[in-house]
mmCIF file of C-alpha atoms in Angstrom:
data_model
loop_
_atom_site.group_PDB
_atom_site.id
_atom_site.type_symbol
_atom_site.label_atom_id
_atom_site.label_comp_id
_atom_site.label_asym_id
_atom_site.label_seq_id
_atom_site.Cartn_x
_atom_site.Cartn_y
_atom_site.Cartn_z
ATOM 1 C CA MET L 1 0.000 0.000 0.000
ATOM 2 C CA SER L 2 1.102 3.567 -0.695
ATOM 3 C CA LYS L 3 0.092 6.814 0.911
ATOM 4 C CA ASN L 4 -3.428 7.029 2.368
ATOM 5 C CA ASN L 5 -3.497 3.191 2.376
ATOM 6 C CA LYS L 6 -4.401 3.125 -1.304
ATOM 7 C CA PRO L 7 -2.936 0.401 -3.525
ATOM 8 C CA LEU L 8 0.426 1.300 -5.022
ATOM 9 C CA HIS L 9 -0.170 2.717 -8.510
ATOM 10 C CA VAL L 10 2.539 2.183 -11.148
ATOM 11 C CA ALA L 11 2.529 3.726 -14.645
ATOM 12 C CA ILE L 12 4.513 2.126 -17.487
ATOM 13 C CA VAL L 13 5.739 4.406 -20.280
ATOM 14 C CA GLY L 14 7.788 3.739 -23.424
ATOM 15 C CA THR L 15 6.346 0.506 -24.843
ATOM 16 C CA ARG L 16 3.924 0.130 -27.753
ATOM 17 C CA GLY L 17 1.258 -0.748 -25.217
ATOM 18 C CA TYR L 18 -0.847 -3.602 -23.914
ATOM 19 C CA PRO L 19 -1.955 -6.198 -24.913
ATOM 20 C CA TYR L 20 -0.056 -5.463 -28.140
ATOM 21 C CA VAL L 21 2.541 -8.273 -27.945
ATOM 22 C CA TYR L 22 4.943 -7.404 -30.755
ATOM 23 C CA GLY L 23 8.377 -7.262 -29.166
ATOM 24 C CA GLY L 24 10.373 -7.786 -26.010
ATOM 25 C CA TYR L 25 9.101 -4.755 -24.099
ATOM 26 C CA GLU L 26 5.476 -5.628 -24.835
ATOM 27 C CA THR L 27 5.958 -9.200 -23.615
ATOM 28 C CA PHE L 28 7.615 -7.741 -20.529
ATOM 29 C CA VAL L 29 4.611 -5.493 -19.852
ATOM 30 C CA LYS L 30 2.239 -8.434 -20.211
ATOM 31 C CA GLU L 31 4.185 -10.788 -17.944
ATOM 32 C CA MET L 32 5.028 -8.305 -15.207
ATOM 33 C CA GLY L 33 1.945 -6.082 -15.458
ATOM 34 C CA GLU L 34 -0.510 -8.953 -15.094
ATOM 35 C CA ARG L 35 1.426 -10.341 -12.127
ATOM 36 C CA LEU L 36 1.502 -6.957 -10.379
ATOM 37 C CA VAL L 37 -2.281 -6.628 -10.774
ATOM 38 C CA GLN L 38 -2.729 -10.090 -9.232
ATOM 39 C CA ARG L 39 -0.711 -8.829 -6.260
ATOM 40 C CA GLY L 40 -3.063 -5.905 -5.689
ATOM 41 C CA ILE L 41 -0.980 -3.205 -7.388
ATOM 42 C CA GLU L 42 -2.711 -0.810 -9.748
ATOM 43 C CA VAL L 43 -1.036 -0.673 -13.147
ATOM 44 C CA THR L 44 -1.509 1.854 -15.954
ATOM 45 C CA VAL L 45 0.113 1.274 -19.339
ATOM 46 C CA TYR L 46 0.556 4.097 -21.857
ATOM 47 C CA CYS L 47 -0.143 2.886 -25.411
ATOM 48 C CA HIS L 48 0.588 4.083 -28.956
ATOM 49 C CA ALA L 49 -2.943 5.085 -30.026
ATOM 50 C CA PRO L 50 -2.449 4.424 -33.798
ATOM 51 C CA LEU L 51 -1.682 0.743 -33.087
ATOM 52 C CA PHE L 52 -5.010 0.039 -31.423
ATOM 53 C CA GLU L 53 -8.186 -0.058 -33.482
ATOM 54 C CA LYS L 54 -10.186 -0.840 -30.348
ATOM 55 C CA GLN L 55 -9.274 1.159 -27.263
ATOM 56 C CA PRO L 56 -10.784 -0.300 -24.101
ATOM 57 C CA LYS L 57 -9.955 1.539 -20.881
ATOM 58 C CA LYS L 58 -9.010 -1.635 -19.040
ATOM 59 C CA VAL L 59 -7.884 -5.149 -20.049
ATOM 60 C CA ASN L 60 -7.144 -7.934 -17.536
ATOM 61 C CA GLY L 61 -7.191 -5.378 -14.732
ATOM 62 C CA ILE L 62 -4.589 -3.126 -16.387
ATOM 63 C CA ASN L 63 -5.584 0.503 -17.010
ATOM 64 C CA LEU L 64 -4.850 1.704 -20.536
ATOM 65 C CA VAL L 65 -4.188 5.261 -21.732
ATOM 66 C CA TYR L 66 -3.917 5.848 -25.485
ATOM 67 C CA ILE L 67 -1.544 8.607 -26.517
ATOM 68 C CA PRO L 68 -1.005 9.884 -30.102
ATOM 69 C CA CYS L 69 2.378 10.150 -31.786
ATOM 70 C CA VAL L 70 4.076 11.318 -34.962
ATOM 71 C CA GLU L 71 3.936 8.172 -37.092
ATOM 72 C CA THR L 72 7.451 7.915 -38.510
ATOM 73 C CA LYS L 73 10.161 5.316 -37.862
ATOM 74 C CA SER L 74 12.358 7.685 -35.861
ATOM 75 C CA LEU L 75 9.782 9.891 -34.126
ATOM 76 C CA SER L 76 6.850 7.666 -33.164
ATOM 77 C CA GLN L 77 8.393 6.333 -29.983
ATOM 78 C CA LEU L 78 9.883 9.640 -28.813
ATOM 79 C CA THR L 79 6.759 11.715 -29.417
ATOM 80 C CA ASN L 80 4.537 9.114 -27.767
ATOM 81 C CA SER L 81 6.806 8.893 -24.731
ATOM 82 C CA LEU L 82 7.076 12.677 -24.369
ATOM 83 C CA LEU L 83 3.302 13.133 -24.449
ATOM 84 C CA SER L 84 2.853 10.151 -22.121
ATOM 85 C CA MET L 85 5.318 11.628 -19.622
ATOM 86 C CA ILE L 86 3.492 14.953 -19.645
ATOM 87 C CA HIS L 87 0.186 13.152 -19.066
ATOM 88 C CA VAL L 88 1.540 10.932 -16.273
ATOM 89 C CA CYS L 89 3.010 13.909 -14.405
ATOM 90 C CA PHE L 90 -0.499 15.315 -13.986
ATOM 91 C CA SER L 91 -1.915 11.950 -12.875
ATOM 92 C CA LYS L 92 -2.111 10.426 -9.410
ATOM 93 C CA VAL L 93 0.266 7.495 -10.025
ATOM 94 C CA ASP L 94 2.820 6.796 -7.309
ATOM 95 C CA VAL L 95 5.729 5.539 -9.437
ATOM 96 C CA VAL L 96 6.597 6.022 -13.112
ATOM 97 C CA PHE L 97 8.416 3.118 -14.782
ATOM 98 C CA VAL L 98 9.996 4.035 -18.135
ATOM 99 C CA VAL L 99 11.636 1.698 -20.654
ATOM 100 C CA ASN L 100 14.185 2.507 -23.375
ATOM 101 C CA SER L 101 17.168 4.805 -22.863
ATOM 102 C CA ALA L 102 15.893 7.039 -25.697
ATOM 103 C CA ASN L 103 13.487 8.387 -23.077
ATOM 104 C CA GLY L 104 16.352 9.488 -20.838
ATOM 105 C CA PRO L 105 15.812 13.255 -21.310
ATOM 106 C CA PHE L 106 12.145 12.999 -20.316
ATOM 107 C CA GLY L 107 13.185 12.159 -16.761
ATOM 108 C CA ILE L 108 13.426 15.919 -16.228
ATOM 109 C CA LEU L 109 9.615 15.996 -16.187
ATOM 110 C CA THR L 110 9.153 13.460 -13.383
ATOM 111 C CA LYS L 111 11.948 15.172 -11.470
ATOM 112 C CA LEU L 112 10.291 18.605 -11.797
ATOM 113 C CA PHE L 113 6.908 17.206 -10.770
ATOM 114 C CA GLY L 114 8.330 15.154 -7.905
ATOM 115 C CA LYS L 115 7.205 11.785 -9.261
ATOM 116 C CA PRO L 116 9.335 8.797 -8.205
ATOM 117 C CA SER L 117 10.732 7.296 -11.393
ATOM 118 C CA THR L 118 12.876 4.464 -12.701
ATOM 119 C CA ILE L 119 14.108 3.560 -16.190
ATOM 120 C CA ASN L 120 15.119 0.272 -17.811
ATOM 121 C CA VAL L 121 17.755 1.317 -20.333
ATOM 122 C CA ASP L 122 17.783 -1.868 -22.489
ATOM 123 C CA GLY L 123 20.899 -2.307 -24.697
ATOM 124 C CA LEU L 124 23.815 -0.376 -26.176
ATOM 125 C CA GLU L 125 21.547 1.604 -28.463
ATOM 126 C CA TRP L 126 24.219 4.117 -29.459
ATOM 127 C CA LEU L 127 26.286 1.306 -31.029
ATOM 128 C CA ARG L 128 23.507 -0.271 -33.093
ATOM 129 C CA PRO L 129 24.145 0.026 -36.858
ATOM 130 C CA LYS L 130 20.596 1.257 -37.492
ATOM 131 C CA TRP L 131 21.306 4.408 -35.469
ATOM 132 C CA LYS L 132 24.068 6.076 -37.419
ATOM 133 C CA GLY L 133 25.269 9.643 -37.071
ATOM 134 C CA LEU L 134 22.760 11.854 -35.308
ATOM 135 C CA GLY L 135 20.723 8.891 -34.053
ATOM 136 C CA ALA L 136 23.725 7.293 -32.372
ATOM 137 C CA ARG L 137 24.768 10.607 -30.804
ATOM 138 C CA TYR L 138 21.236 11.152 -29.515
ATOM 139 C CA TYR L 139 21.132 7.703 -27.905
ATOM 140 C CA LEU L 140 24.478 8.262 -26.191
ATOM 141 C CA PHE L 141 23.268 11.664 -24.944
ATOM 142 C CA ALA L 142 19.906 10.200 -23.837
ATOM 143 C CA SER L 143 21.533 7.250 -22.067
ATOM 144 C CA ARG L 144 23.815 9.599 -20.163
ATOM 145 C CA LEU L 145 20.848 11.726 -19.092
ATOM 146 C CA ALA L 146 18.960 8.599 -18.033
ATOM 147 C CA THR L 147 21.675 7.980 -15.453
ATOM 148 C CA LYS L 148 21.140 11.441 -13.964
ATOM 149 C CA LEU L 149 17.425 12.268 -14.213
ATOM 150 C CA TYR L 150 15.734 9.119 -12.888
ATOM 151 C CA ASP L 151 15.672 7.972 -9.278
ATOM 152 C CA GLN L 152 16.770 4.457 -10.184
ATOM 153 C CA LEU L 153 18.565 3.040 -13.204
ATOM 154 C CA ILE L 154 17.776 -0.563 -14.185
ATOM 155 C CA THR L 155 19.919 -2.800 -16.380
ATOM 156 C CA ASP L 156 18.819 -6.278 -17.449
ATOM 157 C CA SER L 157 22.108 -8.186 -17.279
ATOM 158 C CA ASP L 158 25.240 -8.280 -15.140
ATOM 159 C CA GLU L 159 27.357 -7.264 -18.122
ATOM 160 C CA MET L 160 25.128 -4.290 -18.943
ATOM 161 C CA GLU L 161 25.345 -3.221 -15.308
ATOM 162 C CA LYS L 162 29.149 -3.250 -15.634
ATOM 163 C CA ILE L 163 29.059 -1.249 -18.885
ATOM 164 C CA TYR L 164 26.943 1.563 -17.387
ATOM 165 C CA LEU L 165 29.332 1.698 -14.463
ATOM 166 C CA GLU L 166 32.386 1.739 -16.764
ATOM 167 C CA LYS L 167 31.069 4.240 -19.323
ATOM 168 C CA PHE L 168 28.887 6.574 -17.273
ATOM 169 C CA ASN L 169 30.107 5.885 -13.723
ATOM 170 C CA ALA L 170 26.462 5.079 -13.031
ATOM 171 C CA PRO L 171 25.465 2.314 -10.614
ATOM 172 C CA SER L 172 22.279 0.449 -11.525
ATOM 173 C CA LYS L 173 20.071 -2.314 -10.236
ATOM 174 C CA MET L 174 20.205 -5.472 -12.351
ATOM 175 C CA ILE L 175 16.834 -7.094 -12.956
ATOM 176 C CA ALA L 176 16.796 -9.608 -15.794
ATOM 177 C CA TYR L 177 14.051 -10.548 -18.245
ATOM 178 C CA GLY L 178 11.874 -13.600 -17.654
ATOM 179 C CA ALA L 179 11.343 -16.804 -19.606
ATOM 180 C CA ASN L 180 8.471 -19.239 -20.065
ATOM 181 C CA PRO L 181 10.010 -22.713 -20.537
ATOM 182 C CA LYS L 182 8.011 -25.110 -22.680
ATOM 183 C CA LEU L 183 8.566 -28.869 -22.720
ATOM 184 C CA SER L 184 6.617 -29.840 -25.820
ATOM 185 C CA SER L 185 4.833 -28.496 -28.876
ATOM 186 C CA ASP L 186 2.789 -29.642 -31.858
ATOM 187 C CA SER L 187 5.367 -30.783 -34.420
ATOM 188 C CA THR L 188 2.795 -30.710 -37.230
ATOM 189 C CA LEU L 189 2.822 -26.894 -37.085
ATOM 190 C CA ILE L 190 6.156 -26.759 -38.950
ATOM 191 C CA GLU L 191 4.787 -28.711 -41.899
ATOM 192 C CA GLU L 192 3.632 -25.417 -43.419
ATOM 193 C CA TRP L 193 7.235 -25.001 -44.602
ATOM 194 C CA ASN L 194 7.792 -28.707 -45.382
ATOM 195 C CA LEU L 195 10.029 -29.075 -42.347
ATOM 196 C CA GLN L 196 10.688 -32.103 -40.183
ATOM 197 C CA LYS L 197 12.255 -32.441 -36.754
ATOM 198 C CA GLU L 198 15.942 -31.415 -36.776
ATOM 199 C CA SER L 199 15.923 -30.834 -40.541
ATOM 200 C CA TYR L 200 16.865 -27.166 -40.164
ATOM 201 C CA PHE L 201 18.872 -24.515 -38.348
ATOM 202 C CA LEU L 202 16.880 -21.553 -37.022
ATOM 203 C CA ILE L 203 17.251 -17.769 -36.731
ATOM 204 C CA VAL L 204 14.622 -15.667 -34.932
ATOM 205 C CA GLY L 205 14.702 -11.867 -34.887
ATOM 206 C CA ARG L 206 14.135 -8.685 -36.814
ATOM 207 C CA LEU L 207 16.049 -8.494 -40.095
ATOM 208 C CA ILE L 208 18.250 -5.585 -39.050
ATOM 209 C CA PRO L 209 22.066 -5.268 -39.016
ATOM 210 C CA ASP L 210 22.152 -5.427 -35.186
ATOM 211 C CA ASN L 211 21.170 -9.099 -35.245
ATOM 212 C CA ASN L 212 23.727 -10.225 -37.877
ATOM 213 C CA ALA L 213 21.319 -12.477 -39.770
ATOM 214 C CA ASP L 214 23.103 -11.486 -42.987
ATOM 215 C CA LEU L 215 26.415 -12.775 -41.606
ATOM 216 C CA ILE L 216 24.809 -16.052 -40.547
ATOM 217 C CA VAL L 217 23.066 -16.470 -43.915
ATOM 218 C CA GLU L 218 26.309 -15.824 -45.812
ATOM 219 C CA GLY L 219 28.253 -18.270 -43.676
ATOM 220 C CA PHE L 220 25.556 -20.927 -43.818
ATOM 221 C CA VAL L 221 25.331 -20.715 -47.616
ATOM 222 C CA LYS L 222 29.084 -21.390 -47.807
ATOM 223 C CA SER L 223 28.854 -24.368 -45.430
ATOM 224 C CA LYS L 224 28.471 -28.009 -46.391
ATOM 225 C CA SER L 225 25.180 -28.393 -44.522
ATOM 226 C CA LYS L 226 22.345 -30.135 -46.332
ATOM 227 C CA ARG L 227 19.791 -28.889 -43.806
ATOM 228 C CA LYS L 228 17.625 -25.808 -44.255
ATOM 229 C CA LEU L 229 18.195 -22.452 -42.593
ATOM 230 C CA VAL L 230 14.857 -21.041 -41.434
ATOM 231 C CA ILE L 231 14.844 -17.279 -40.850
ATOM 232 C CA VAL L 232 11.876 -16.129 -38.737
ATOM 233 C CA GLY L 233 11.268 -12.374 -38.639
ATOM 234 C CA ASP L 234 11.148 -9.325 -40.873
ATOM 235 C CA VAL L 235 10.933 -5.549 -40.620
ATOM 236 C CA PRO L 236 7.603 -3.668 -40.714
ATOM 237 C CA TYR L 237 8.805 -1.355 -43.505
ATOM 238 C CA HIS L 238 10.561 -1.596 -46.875
ATOM 239 C CA ASP L 239 14.247 -2.040 -46.199
ATOM 240 C CA LYS L 240 17.212 -2.612 -48.534
ATOM 241 C CA PHE L 241 19.152 -4.623 -45.951
ATOM 242 C CA ALA L 242 16.311 -7.123 -45.493
ATOM 243 C CA GLN L 243 15.610 -7.270 -49.225
ATOM 244 C CA ARG L 244 19.231 -8.102 -50.064
ATOM 245 C CA MET L 245 19.128 -10.995 -47.637
ATOM 246 C CA LYS L 246 15.895 -12.365 -49.086
ATOM 247 C CA GLN L 247 17.377 -12.270 -52.579
ATOM 248 C CA VAL L 248 20.229 -14.678 -51.755
ATOM 249 C CA ASP L 249 19.808 -17.571 -54.175
ATOM 250 C CA ASP L 250 20.019 -20.793 -52.176
ATOM 251 C CA LYS L 251 17.295 -23.430 -51.927
ATOM 252 C CA ARG L 252 18.276 -24.171 -48.327
ATOM 253 C CA LEU L 253 17.041 -20.750 -47.161
ATOM 254 C CA ILE L 254 13.465 -20.325 -45.936
ATOM 255 C CA PHE L 255 12.212 -16.846 -44.977
ATOM 256 C CA THR L 256 8.964 -17.242 -43.031
ATOM 257 C CA GLY L 257 8.349 -13.563 -42.289
ATOM 258 C CA TYR L 258 6.726 -12.860 -38.937
ATOM 259 C CA VAL L 259 5.311 -15.902 -37.154
ATOM 260 C CA ARG L 260 2.669 -14.482 -34.830
ATOM 261 C CA ASP L 261 1.168 -17.809 -33.749
ATOM 262 C CA GLN L 262 3.096 -18.488 -30.525
ATOM 263 C CA GLU L 263 2.449 -22.240 -30.691
ATOM 264 C CA GLN L 264 3.862 -22.363 -34.211
ATOM 265 C CA LEU L 265 6.888 -20.341 -33.131
ATOM 266 C CA ALA L 266 7.421 -22.689 -30.182
ATOM 267 C CA SER L 267 7.309 -25.646 -32.574
ATOM 268 C CA LEU L 268 9.963 -24.039 -34.780
ATOM 269 C CA TYR L 269 12.224 -23.635 -31.744
ATOM 270 C CA HIS L 270 11.520 -27.102 -30.371
ATOM 271 C CA ASN L 271 12.243 -28.973 -33.570
ATOM 272 C CA CYS L 272 15.312 -27.160 -34.922
ATOM 273 C CA TYR L 273 18.676 -28.914 -35.131
ATOM 274 C CA ALA L 274 20.333 -25.783 -33.710
ATOM 275 C CA TYR L 275 19.431 -22.152 -33.113
ATOM 276 C CA PHE L 276 21.687 -19.331 -34.383
ATOM 277 C CA HIS L 277 21.801 -16.224 -32.175
ATOM 278 C CA GLY L 278 23.502 -13.224 -33.752
ATOM 279 C CA HIS L 279 22.161 -10.442 -31.505
ATOM 280 C CA GLU L 280 25.023 -8.179 -30.573
ATOM 281 C CA TYR L 281 24.083 -5.083 -28.585
ATOM 282 C CA GLY L 282 21.444 -6.050 -26.028
ATOM 283 C CA GLY L 283 21.636 -7.401 -22.508
ATOM 284 C CA THR L 284 19.295 -10.256 -21.629
ATOM 285 C CA ASN L 285 17.736 -11.221 -24.947
ATOM 286 C CA PRO L 286 14.147 -12.608 -25.134
ATOM 287 C CA ALA L 287 14.870 -14.734 -28.226
ATOM 288 C CA MET L 288 17.820 -16.379 -26.460
ATOM 289 C CA LEU L 289 15.640 -17.064 -23.413
ATOM 290 C CA LYS L 290 13.077 -18.733 -25.670
ATOM 291 C CA ALA L 291 15.814 -20.881 -27.197
ATOM 292 C CA LEU L 292 16.959 -21.971 -23.742
ATOM 293 C CA GLY L 293 13.405 -22.510 -22.517
ATOM 294 C CA PHE L 294 12.374 -24.486 -25.588
ATOM 295 C CA GLY L 295 15.366 -26.820 -25.420
ATOM 296 C CA CYS L 296 17.522 -25.665 -28.337
ATOM 297 C CA ALA L 297 21.165 -26.316 -29.116
ATOM 298 C CA ILE L 298 22.432 -22.727 -29.288
ATOM 299 C CA LEU L 299 25.146 -21.288 -31.565
ATOM 300 C CA ALA L 300 25.695 -17.694 -30.443
ATOM 301 C CA LEU L 301 27.785 -14.723 -31.489
ATOM 302 C CA ASN L 302 30.648 -14.318 -29.036
ATOM 303 C CA THR L 303 29.673 -11.230 -27.011
ATOM 304 C CA ARG L 304 29.921 -10.529 -23.304
ATOM 305 C CA PHE L 305 26.110 -10.675 -23.070
ATOM 306 C CA ASN L 306 25.849 -14.063 -24.780
ATOM 307 C CA GLN L 307 28.735 -15.357 -22.666
ATOM 308 C CA GLU L 308 26.727 -14.375 -19.591
ATOM 309 C CA MET L 309 23.474 -15.943 -20.769
ATOM 310 C CA LEU L 310 25.092 -19.217 -21.856
ATOM 311 C CA GLN L 311 27.332 -19.247 -18.770
ATOM 312 C CA LYS L 312 30.607 -19.116 -20.702
ATOM 313 C CA GLY L 313 29.811 -21.991 -23.038
ATOM 314 C CA LYS L 314 28.058 -24.348 -20.637
ATOM 315 C CA TYR L 315 24.807 -24.065 -22.585
ATOM 316 C CA GLY L 316 25.958 -23.273 -26.121
ATOM 317 C CA TRP L 317 28.752 -22.754 -28.624
ATOM 318 C CA TYR L 318 30.142 -19.428 -29.873
ATOM 319 C CA PHE L 319 31.134 -18.062 -33.256
ATOM 320 C CA GLU L 320 33.056 -14.883 -34.074
ATOM 321 C CA LYS L 321 31.787 -12.000 -36.191
ATOM 322 C CA ASN L 322 33.112 -13.232 -39.524
ATOM 323 C CA VAL L 323 31.853 -15.508 -42.293
ATOM 324 C CA GLU L 324 34.583 -18.145 -41.826
ATOM 325 C CA SER L 325 33.599 -18.632 -38.195
ATOM 326 C CA VAL L 326 29.939 -19.187 -39.161
ATOM 327 C CA VAL L 327 31.004 -21.713 -41.804
ATOM 328 C CA ASP L 328 33.174 -23.486 -39.248
ATOM 329 C CA ILE L 329 30.543 -23.690 -36.489
ATOM 330 C CA THR L 330 27.896 -24.885 -38.955
ATOM 331 C CA ASP L 331 30.105 -27.678 -40.245
ATOM 332 C CA ARG L 332 31.206 -28.625 -36.715
ATOM 333 C CA ALA L 333 27.570 -28.805 -35.596
ATOM 334 C CA GLU L 334 26.786 -31.062 -38.543
ATOM 335 C CA LYS L 335 29.616 -33.411 -37.534
ATOM 336 C CA SER L 336 28.563 -33.437 -33.857
ATOM 337 C CA PRO L 337 24.966 -34.692 -33.573
ATOM 338 C CA GLU L 338 25.628 -36.195 -30.132
ATOM 339 C CA LYS L 339 26.938 -32.871 -28.797
ATOM 340 C CA MET L 340 23.953 -31.032 -30.284
ATOM 341 C CA GLU L 341 21.622 -33.500 -28.595
ATOM 342 C CA LYS L 342 23.390 -32.965 -25.273
ATOM 343 C CA LEU L 343 22.953 -29.187 -25.588
ATOM 344 C CA ARG L 344 19.249 -29.681 -26.316
ATOM 345 C CA GLU L 345 18.840 -31.953 -23.300
ATOM 346 C CA HIS L 346 20.400 -29.503 -20.859
ATOM 347 C CA SER L 347 19.538 -26.042 -22.240
ATOM 348 C CA ARG L 348 16.607 -25.427 -19.858
ATOM 349 C CA GLU L 349 18.995 -25.799 -16.932
ATOM 350 C CA GLY L 350 20.491 -22.480 -18.049
ATOM 351 C CA LEU L 351 17.342 -20.670 -16.947
ATOM 352 C CA THR L 352 18.408 -19.759 -13.433
ATOM 353 C CA ASP L 353 16.081 -17.988 -10.985
ATOM 354 C CA LYS L 354 16.985 -14.552 -12.288
ATOM 355 C CA TYR L 355 15.155 -15.446 -15.536
ATOM 356 C CA ASN L 356 11.974 -16.483 -13.683
ATOM 357 C CA TRP L 357 9.076 -14.080 -14.274
ATOM 358 C CA ASP L 358 7.852 -14.364 -10.678
ATOM 359 C CA VAL L 359 11.319 -13.507 -9.373
ATOM 360 C CA VAL L 360 11.596 -10.632 -11.869
ATOM 361 C CA THR L 361 8.219 -9.302 -10.689
ATOM 362 C CA ASP L 362 9.299 -9.648 -7.037
ATOM 363 C CA GLU L 363 12.320 -7.457 -7.796
ATOM 364 C CA TYR L 364 10.288 -4.769 -9.539
ATOM 365 C CA GLU L 365 7.565 -4.762 -6.902
ATOM 366 C CA ALA L 366 10.139 -4.281 -4.135
ATOM 367 C CA LEU L 367 11.816 -1.488 -6.125
ATOM 368 C CA PHE L 368 8.539 0.364 -6.786
ATOM 369 C CA LYS L 369 7.601 0.195 -3.096
ATOM 370 C CA THR L 370 11.046 1.412 -2.052
ATOM 371 C CA LEU L 371 10.833 4.416 -4.390
ATOM 372 C CA CYS L 372 7.388 5.282 -3.080
ATOM 373 C CA LYS L 373 8.482 5.026 0.568
ATOM 374 C CA ARG L 374 11.574 7.102 -0.157
ATOM 375 C CA LYS L 375 9.398 9.881 -1.586
ATOM 376 C CA ILE L 376 7.067 9.821 1.421
ATOM 377 C CA LYS L 377 10.054 10.167 3.754
ATOM 378 C CA GLU L 378 11.406 13.111 1.728
ATOM 379 C CA ASN L 379 8.017 14.835 1.945
ATOM 380 C CA LEU L 380 7.904 14.314 5.705
ATOM 381 C CA VAL L 381 11.392 15.792 6.094
ATOM 382 C CA GLU L 382 10.336 18.863 4.086
ATOM 383 C CA ILE L 383 7.204 19.288 6.206
ATOM 384 C CA ASN L 384 9.158 19.014 9.474
ATOM 385 C CA TYR L 385 11.779 21.408 8.162
#
C-alpha cells in the first residue's frame, strides 16, 4: 500500500502498449503487469494510439491510456513517450516506470513534478548500426541523461550493469528478463514449410544489421550443410538490408516472415537442429531465453552478453563476427549430432532464478515500493523542516 493506504499505482511508459505483444518490451509489460495486478498493485500502461483499433480503458485489470504520436520510424516512440510523460506527471500514479534509454531526457519531467521514477535502459543503443550519425549521438546523450534524471537506473544483465558503471560511472540495479520454458509443442505446425524435426537450423529476430542475420546467412550458404536455414522475422517497412538478404539464391534458405502464432513459433524452436543467435548489442535477450526454454542447441555470437546468458559456453557454442567462423561452427555442428543432442537436453537448466518471471516481478515490486516510501520520507522531512 502507498500513501493514504491506497494500492500502489505504477505507470509504465515507453512501450507500444498492452496487450499489443509485438516485441520484447510488450511481452515484458504483459508478464510483469498482469502479475503486479494479481498482487493488488494498480497498473496503468501508456499505449501508442495508432496501433489500437479498439481502445478499451481496461484489459485484464490493467488501465490503458492511449496517446497519439508522430507516425514515422524515428519519431513515433519519442513523441509518444514525451506526451505520455506529460500526461503521467499530472496523474495520481505513485511511481513512473519508463523503458528505453531514448526516453532518458524525459526524466526531467518526473523530477520537476516530484514523481518517483525508474528507467530500464535496455541495450547499447548508441552502437547499433541502425542508429548512425545523429541517431547514435542522440542515444548516447539520452543514455547519459537517463543515469542522472531518474531515481533508479535498471539494467537487465550483469554485463550491462558493468558497462553503465564503466562508461557513465552510473550504478544500476540489475533485474533480468523472464522466460516461459516449454517442454513440448505440436510438431505438425512446422509442416507449413515442409520441415521435419531437426531438418533445419533456425534464426529468430528482426532483419536488421544489429542481429547479424546477414552474416549467418552468408556463412551458412558457404557451409556443407544439407539442412535448411529457417529465418523467422522481418521488418515492418521496406528495407534494402532485409531485401538483399531475401534475394540470396540458395534453396536451403526459408524466410517465413513474422510468425505471430506463438504455438507455431514454439514448434519451430523445439524442432530445430540448432538455433543461431547473432544479436550483438542487447543485454538479456528474449529470443535467447526462448531458445533456452524451448530446449535448443544454441550457436551464439561471441559477445559478453551471450557469454553471460550461456554461462561461458556451458549451454551453447560461440562463433566470431566473420563468415569463416559461421562456416566453421555450422560444419562442426553437422559433424557433432551427439553434442547437439546434449545441448538440447540440458539447455533449460540455463534458466536460473533470475530469468523467472515471478522472481523478476518480485524485484520490480520491491523497487517500486522502495521508491514510493523514499518519496514519502522526503516529503515528511520537508514538512518538518
